[in-house]
Amino acid sequence: MQYAVGIDIGGTKTAIGLIDSNGQVLAKTALPTGSEPSHMVDEIAAAVNKLIGDAGFSASSLKGIGIGAPGPLDTKKGIIAEPPNLREWWGFPIVDSMKRYFSVPITFENDATAAALAERWVGAGRETDHFVFITVSTGIGAGIFSHGKLLTGATGNAGDIGHIVIDPSVGTCPCGQKGCLEFIASGTAIARMASELVGREISSKEAFDLAFSGENAEVKELIDRVFRYIGVGCVTMINTLDPELVIIGGGVSQVGAPLFDAVTDYIQKHALNPSGRRTRVVPAALSQDAGLIGAAALIHIDYK
């Protein structure tokens, strides 16, 4: 049996797993994402070797290593370019650094792109050749499947929808534009805006609890507005790409029906094409393992 290593580098943690050719996670671990990338690669390599050793697999069965990381990045050069939540990693040559430890093929893509590939392989996108996967978490990003192929763009940054401008009146995004989707509808944004309303620091989960319990009408209004913003983002993708399906994942998607009902309602009212108004919106199937499985899928699947 051949297996691949999947590495999902996030803003706060890095997940590492062994995934077989059927998309099954055989073993996994996680490390805090450090601020010194060279040292972090040393730790990742040690964790990979320990996983392989503990699982009793032979090194010869390792097909390759797939890496997913937040963008902007440059997949042609194997460089993590300028992700807002990983400033210490800017310009870091992740692929060449991993090659110091491993001689197998190493593939590198945007984390949302990798997660979309996972959903296509063993998740909610198995039955369609045209879908958009949107992750709404710390940030917002998308992976795009069209005509049975993953669209990655010239440098691997296709689908960076978190920086579509939605409402310039709400303030300046860290990227410099005003009113980006990520700045007004991500989990980070929800926590920031709800904290301002209640006068103390709260999480996005606490914001949802306040909204849906009826305890705070202002927070409820905020959450309703956020769901509309996400609907606007989805309609923009539907009008641009004409998918059959929109898959939403990430931490914010765990709120469930209130989000999906609101987004579906917005799409039915505002998508331009009548067929677009019928676009299905479904939750991601792979939850927390999507990044891991997607990173490994970069090795297991011919995706371009």
Short mmCIF file of C-alpha atoms in Angstrom, two decimals:
data_model
loop_
_atom_site.label_atom_id
_atom_site.label_comp_id
_atom_site.label_asym_id
_atom_site.label_seq_id
_atom_site.Cartn_x
_atom_site.Cartn_y
_atom_site.Cartn_z
CA MET A 1 0.00 0.00 0.00
CA GLN A 2 1.27 3.44 -0.91
CA TYR A 3 0.65 6.44 1.28
CA ALA A 4 1.35 10.16 1.19
CA VAL A 5 2.16 12.69 3.86
CA GLY A 6 -0.18 15.66 4.10
CA ILE A 7 1.00 18.84 5.82
CA ASP A 8 -1.52 21.61 6.50
CA ILE A 9 0.21 24.79 7.70
CA GLY A 10 -2.14 27.13 9.52
CA GLY A 11 -1.84 30.41 11.35
CA THR A 12 -1.80 28.78 14.78
CA LYS A 13 -1.23 25.06 14.19
CA THR A 14 0.28 22.74 11.60
CA ALA A 15 -1.41 19.38 11.05
CA ILE A 16 0.55 16.42 9.70
CA GLY A 17 -0.91 13.10 8.59
CA LEU A 18 -0.38 9.85 6.72
CA ILE A 19 -3.12 9.31 4.13
CA ASP A 20 -3.58 6.24 1.97
CA SER A 21 -4.64 6.10 -1.67
CA ASN A 22 -8.31 5.85 -0.65
CA GLY A 23 -8.21 9.12 1.24
CA GLN A 24 -8.18 7.50 4.67
CA VAL A 25 -6.22 9.18 7.46
CA LEU A 26 -3.98 6.47 8.89
CA ALA A 27 -2.24 8.57 11.53
CA LYS A 28 -1.95 12.26 12.35
CA THR A 29 -0.43 14.76 14.72
CA ALA A 30 -0.25 18.53 15.12
CA LEU A 31 2.31 21.15 16.12
CA PRO A 32 1.94 24.80 17.08
CA THR A 33 2.95 26.89 14.06
CA GLY A 34 6.15 28.61 15.13
CA SER A 35 7.31 32.07 14.15
CA GLU A 36 10.72 30.83 12.96
CA PRO A 37 10.01 28.87 9.76
CA SER A 38 13.40 27.13 9.39
CA HIS A 39 13.11 25.72 12.90
CA MET A 40 9.49 24.83 12.20
CA VAL A 41 10.52 22.76 9.18
CA ASP A 42 12.96 20.86 11.41
CA GLU A 43 10.07 20.06 13.75
CA ILE A 44 7.75 19.08 10.89
CA ALA A 45 10.36 16.72 9.42
CA ALA A 46 10.91 15.09 12.81
CA ALA A 47 7.15 14.67 13.27
CA VAL A 48 6.79 13.12 9.81
CA ASN A 49 9.54 10.61 10.50
CA LYS A 50 8.03 9.75 13.88
CA LEU A 51 4.60 9.18 12.34
CA ILE A 52 6.09 6.89 9.71
CA GLY A 53 8.13 4.99 12.30
CA ASP A 54 5.27 4.63 14.78
CA ALA A 55 2.97 3.39 12.01
CA GLY A 56 5.51 0.77 10.99
CA PHE A 57 5.53 1.86 7.34
CA SER A 58 8.54 1.53 5.10
CA ALA A 59 10.04 4.68 3.64
CA SER A 60 9.85 3.08 0.19
CA SER A 61 6.04 3.12 0.40
CA LEU A 62 5.97 6.90 0.76
CA LYS A 63 4.68 8.28 -2.54
CA GLY A 64 5.33 11.93 -1.75
CA ILE A 65 4.58 14.90 0.48
CA GLY A 66 1.84 17.45 -0.14
CA ILE A 67 1.82 20.82 1.59
CA GLY A 68 -1.08 23.23 1.95
CA ALA A 69 -0.48 26.75 3.26
CA PRO A 70 -2.36 30.05 3.35
CA GLY A 71 -1.76 32.48 0.52
CA PRO A 72 -0.53 34.55 -1.06
CA LEU A 73 2.11 32.06 -2.14
CA ASP A 74 4.07 31.08 -5.24
CA THR A 75 3.68 27.41 -6.04
CA LYS A 76 6.04 27.60 -9.02
CA LYS A 77 8.89 28.72 -6.77
CA GLY A 78 7.70 26.79 -3.70
CA ILE A 79 7.56 29.98 -1.65
CA ILE A 80 5.16 31.16 1.03
CA ALA A 81 4.83 34.74 -0.21
CA GLU A 82 2.91 37.13 2.06
CA PRO A 83 0.11 35.49 4.09
CA PRO A 84 -1.35 38.12 6.48
CA ASN A 85 -1.54 35.68 9.39
CA LEU A 86 2.03 34.35 8.97
CA ARG A 87 4.12 37.46 8.56
CA GLU A 88 7.29 35.79 9.87
CA TRP A 89 7.05 33.28 6.99
CA TRP A 90 7.01 35.86 4.19
CA GLY A 91 9.28 34.81 1.35
CA PHE A 92 10.09 31.46 2.96
CA PRO A 93 11.11 28.65 0.52
CA ILE A 94 9.04 25.88 2.09
CA VAL A 95 9.57 23.27 -0.64
CA ASP A 96 13.37 23.60 -0.82
CA SER A 97 13.52 23.54 2.98
CA MET A 98 11.57 20.27 3.10
CA LYS A 99 13.82 18.80 0.41
CA ARG A 100 16.70 18.96 2.89
CA TYR A 101 15.01 16.05 4.67
CA PHE A 102 13.11 14.10 2.01
CA SER A 103 13.94 12.90 -1.50
CA VAL A 104 10.34 12.07 -2.50
CA PRO A 105 8.20 14.41 -4.67
CA ILE A 106 6.94 17.45 -2.75
CA THR A 107 3.89 19.37 -4.00
CA PHE A 108 2.64 22.70 -2.67
CA GLU A 109 -0.70 24.51 -3.05
CA ASN A 110 -2.93 27.03 -1.32
CA ASP A 111 -4.70 25.45 1.66
CA ALA A 112 -8.22 26.23 0.38
CA THR A 113 -7.29 24.76 -3.00
CA ALA A 114 -6.03 21.60 -1.32
CA ALA A 115 -9.20 21.34 0.79
CA ALA A 116 -11.32 21.66 -2.38
CA LEU A 117 -9.38 18.78 -3.88
CA ALA A 118 -10.11 16.71 -0.78
CA GLU A 119 -13.83 17.41 -1.06
CA ARG A 120 -13.70 16.39 -4.73
CA TRP A 121 -11.81 13.18 -3.89
CA VAL A 122 -13.71 11.82 -0.89
CA GLY A 123 -16.07 14.57 0.24
CA ALA A 124 -19.09 16.60 -0.78
CA GLY A 125 -17.85 17.33 -4.31
CA ARG A 126 -17.48 13.75 -5.54
CA GLU A 127 -20.46 13.90 -7.86
CA THR A 128 -19.76 17.13 -9.73
CA ASP A 129 -17.17 18.57 -12.12
CA HIS A 130 -18.12 22.19 -11.36
CA PHE A 131 -18.07 23.45 -7.77
CA VAL A 132 -16.62 26.09 -5.50
CA PHE A 133 -15.35 25.25 -2.03
CA ILE A 134 -15.39 28.22 0.35
CA THR A 135 -13.74 28.14 3.74
CA VAL A 136 -14.91 30.68 6.32
CA SER A 137 -12.64 30.55 9.32
CA THR A 138 -9.81 32.80 10.56
CA GLY A 139 -9.82 34.09 6.99
CA ILE A 140 -11.88 33.37 3.88
CA GLY A 141 -10.65 31.57 0.79
CA ALA A 142 -11.90 29.33 -1.99
CA GLY A 143 -10.89 26.38 -4.09
CA ILE A 144 -12.37 26.18 -7.58
CA PHE A 145 -13.19 23.03 -9.56
CA SER A 146 -14.25 23.57 -13.15
CA HIS A 147 -14.65 21.04 -15.99
CA GLY A 148 -13.24 18.36 -13.69
CA LYS A 149 -10.01 20.25 -13.04
CA LEU A 150 -8.74 22.30 -10.14
CA LEU A 151 -8.12 25.93 -11.10
CA THR A 152 -5.00 27.19 -9.37
CA GLY A 153 -3.96 30.23 -11.39
CA ALA A 154 -0.51 31.29 -12.58
CA THR A 155 1.10 31.24 -9.12
CA GLY A 156 -1.38 29.15 -7.13
CA ASN A 157 -3.52 31.99 -5.80
CA ALA A 158 -6.79 31.53 -7.68
CA GLY A 159 -9.78 31.70 -5.35
CA ASP A 160 -8.53 34.32 -2.90
CA ILE A 161 -12.08 35.60 -2.51
CA GLY A 162 -11.50 36.93 0.99
CA HIS A 163 -10.28 40.10 -0.66
CA ILE A 164 -13.23 40.76 -2.91
CA VAL A 165 -14.55 44.17 -1.87
CA ILE A 166 -18.08 43.84 -0.51
CA ASP A 167 -18.77 46.99 1.54
CA PRO A 168 -16.18 49.82 1.48
CA SER A 169 -18.04 51.71 4.20
CA VAL A 170 -17.06 49.30 7.00
CA GLY A 171 -13.35 50.07 7.22
CA THR A 172 -9.93 49.17 5.91
CA CYS A 173 -8.81 45.56 5.59
CA PRO A 174 -5.20 44.73 6.59
CA CYS A 175 -4.55 44.21 2.85
CA GLY A 176 -5.18 47.93 2.28
CA GLN A 177 -8.52 47.73 0.49
CA LYS A 178 -11.73 48.84 2.15
CA GLY A 179 -14.51 46.41 3.02
CA CYS A 180 -13.04 43.07 1.96
CA LEU A 181 -15.19 39.98 2.53
CA GLU A 182 -12.61 38.53 4.96
CA PHE A 183 -12.56 41.78 6.96
CA ILE A 184 -16.33 41.76 7.47
CA ALA A 185 -17.40 38.09 7.43
CA SER A 186 -14.62 35.79 8.66
CA GLY A 187 -14.57 34.22 12.12
CA THR A 188 -11.96 36.80 13.09
CA ALA A 189 -14.19 39.61 11.84
CA ILE A 190 -17.24 38.28 13.69
CA ALA A 191 -15.29 38.14 16.96
CA ARG A 192 -13.88 41.65 16.44
CA MET A 193 -17.18 43.29 15.57
CA ALA A 194 -19.20 41.48 18.24
CA SER A 195 -16.60 42.38 20.87
CA GLU A 196 -17.01 46.05 19.94
CA LEU A 197 -20.77 45.76 20.36
CA VAL A 198 -20.75 44.07 23.80
CA GLY A 199 -17.79 45.99 25.18
CA ARG A 200 -15.61 43.00 25.98
CA GLU A 201 -13.59 40.46 24.05
CA ILE A 202 -15.63 37.48 22.90
CA SER A 203 -15.14 34.67 20.39
CA SER A 204 -17.17 34.11 17.24
CA LYS A 205 -18.84 31.14 18.97
CA GLU A 206 -19.92 33.38 21.85
CA ALA A 207 -21.25 35.84 19.29
CA PHE A 208 -23.37 33.13 17.70
CA ASP A 209 -24.64 32.03 21.13
CA LEU A 210 -25.65 35.61 21.99
CA ALA A 211 -27.35 36.06 18.62
CA PHE A 212 -29.35 32.85 18.55
CA SER A 213 -30.35 32.88 22.22
CA GLY A 214 -32.04 36.24 21.78
CA GLU A 215 -29.84 37.82 24.45
CA ASN A 216 -28.47 40.59 22.25
CA ALA A 217 -30.42 42.10 19.37
CA GLU A 218 -27.41 44.07 18.09
CA VAL A 219 -25.27 40.95 17.82
CA LYS A 220 -28.15 39.15 16.10
CA GLU A 221 -28.32 41.98 13.56
CA LEU A 222 -24.55 41.70 13.07
CA ILE A 223 -24.71 37.95 12.44
CA ASP A 224 -27.57 38.36 9.97
CA ARG A 225 -25.49 40.97 8.13
CA VAL A 226 -22.45 38.66 8.07
CA PHE A 227 -24.52 35.86 6.58
CA ARG A 228 -25.71 38.26 3.86
CA TYR A 229 -22.11 39.22 3.13
CA ILE A 230 -21.22 35.53 2.73
CA GLY A 231 -24.23 35.24 0.42
CA VAL A 232 -22.89 38.14 -1.63
CA GLY A 233 -19.55 36.33 -1.92
CA CYS A 234 -21.30 33.16 -3.05
CA VAL A 235 -23.39 34.98 -5.65
CA THR A 236 -20.23 36.63 -6.97
CA MET A 237 -18.64 33.19 -7.43
CA ILE A 238 -21.82 31.79 -9.00
CA ASN A 239 -22.13 34.67 -11.46
CA THR A 240 -18.43 34.43 -12.35
CA LEU A 241 -17.86 30.66 -12.51
CA ASP A 242 -21.30 29.07 -13.06
CA PRO A 243 -20.78 26.15 -10.62
CA GLU A 244 -23.33 23.44 -9.93
CA LEU A 245 -22.53 23.37 -6.23
CA VAL A 246 -21.14 25.59 -3.47
CA ILE A 247 -19.49 23.79 -0.55
CA ILE A 248 -18.89 25.81 2.62
CA GLY A 249 -16.40 24.67 5.25
CA GLY A 250 -14.26 26.20 7.96
CA GLY A 251 -15.05 26.97 11.58
CA VAL A 252 -17.88 29.41 10.90
CA SER A 253 -19.72 26.77 8.86
CA GLN A 254 -20.17 24.74 12.06
CA VAL A 255 -22.99 27.10 13.04
CA GLY A 256 -25.06 25.02 10.61
CA ALA A 257 -28.55 25.71 9.32
CA PRO A 258 -28.78 29.45 10.12
CA LEU A 259 -25.82 30.12 7.82
CA PHE A 260 -26.79 27.71 5.05
CA ASP A 261 -30.44 28.81 5.03
CA ALA A 262 -29.47 32.49 4.87
CA VAL A 263 -26.94 31.95 2.08
CA THR A 264 -29.33 29.78 0.06
CA ASP A 265 -32.07 32.39 0.42
CA TYR A 266 -29.71 35.15 -0.78
CA ILE A 267 -28.60 33.09 -3.78
CA GLN A 268 -32.19 32.29 -4.75
CA LYS A 269 -33.01 35.99 -4.77
CA HIS A 270 -29.88 37.51 -6.28
CA ALA A 271 -27.95 35.13 -8.55
CA LEU A 272 -28.17 36.50 -12.08
CA ASN A 273 -28.91 33.33 -14.03
CA PRO A 274 -32.09 31.33 -13.23
CA SER A 275 -29.94 28.18 -13.04
CA GLY A 276 -27.58 30.02 -10.71
CA ARG A 277 -30.43 30.72 -8.32
CA ARG A 278 -30.87 26.95 -8.00
CA THR A 279 -27.22 26.33 -7.06
CA ARG A 280 -27.06 23.95 -4.11
CA VAL A 281 -25.17 25.03 -1.00
CA VAL A 282 -23.93 22.21 1.22
CA PRO A 283 -21.57 21.80 4.18
CA ALA A 284 -18.09 20.41 3.69
CA ALA A 285 -17.94 16.69 4.44
CA LEU A 286 -14.40 16.38 5.78
CA SER A 287 -14.41 18.95 8.57
CA GLN A 288 -11.08 19.27 10.39
CA ASP A 289 -9.24 16.73 8.20
CA ALA A 290 -9.96 18.47 4.88
CA GLY A 291 -6.60 20.26 4.85
CA LEU A 292 -4.65 17.11 5.65
CA ILE A 293 -6.47 14.95 3.12
CA GLY A 294 -6.26 17.70 0.52
CA ALA A 295 -2.52 18.12 0.98
CA ALA A 296 -2.04 14.38 0.52
CA ALA A 297 -4.40 14.42 -2.46
CA LEU A 298 -1.90 16.70 -4.21
CA ILE A 299 0.29 13.58 -4.36
CA HIS A 300 -2.35 10.90 -4.88
CA ILE A 301 -4.35 12.62 -7.64
CA ASP A 302 -3.59 14.09 -11.07
CA TYR A 303 -5.47 17.30 -10.38
CA LYS A 304 -4.40 19.74 -13.12
#
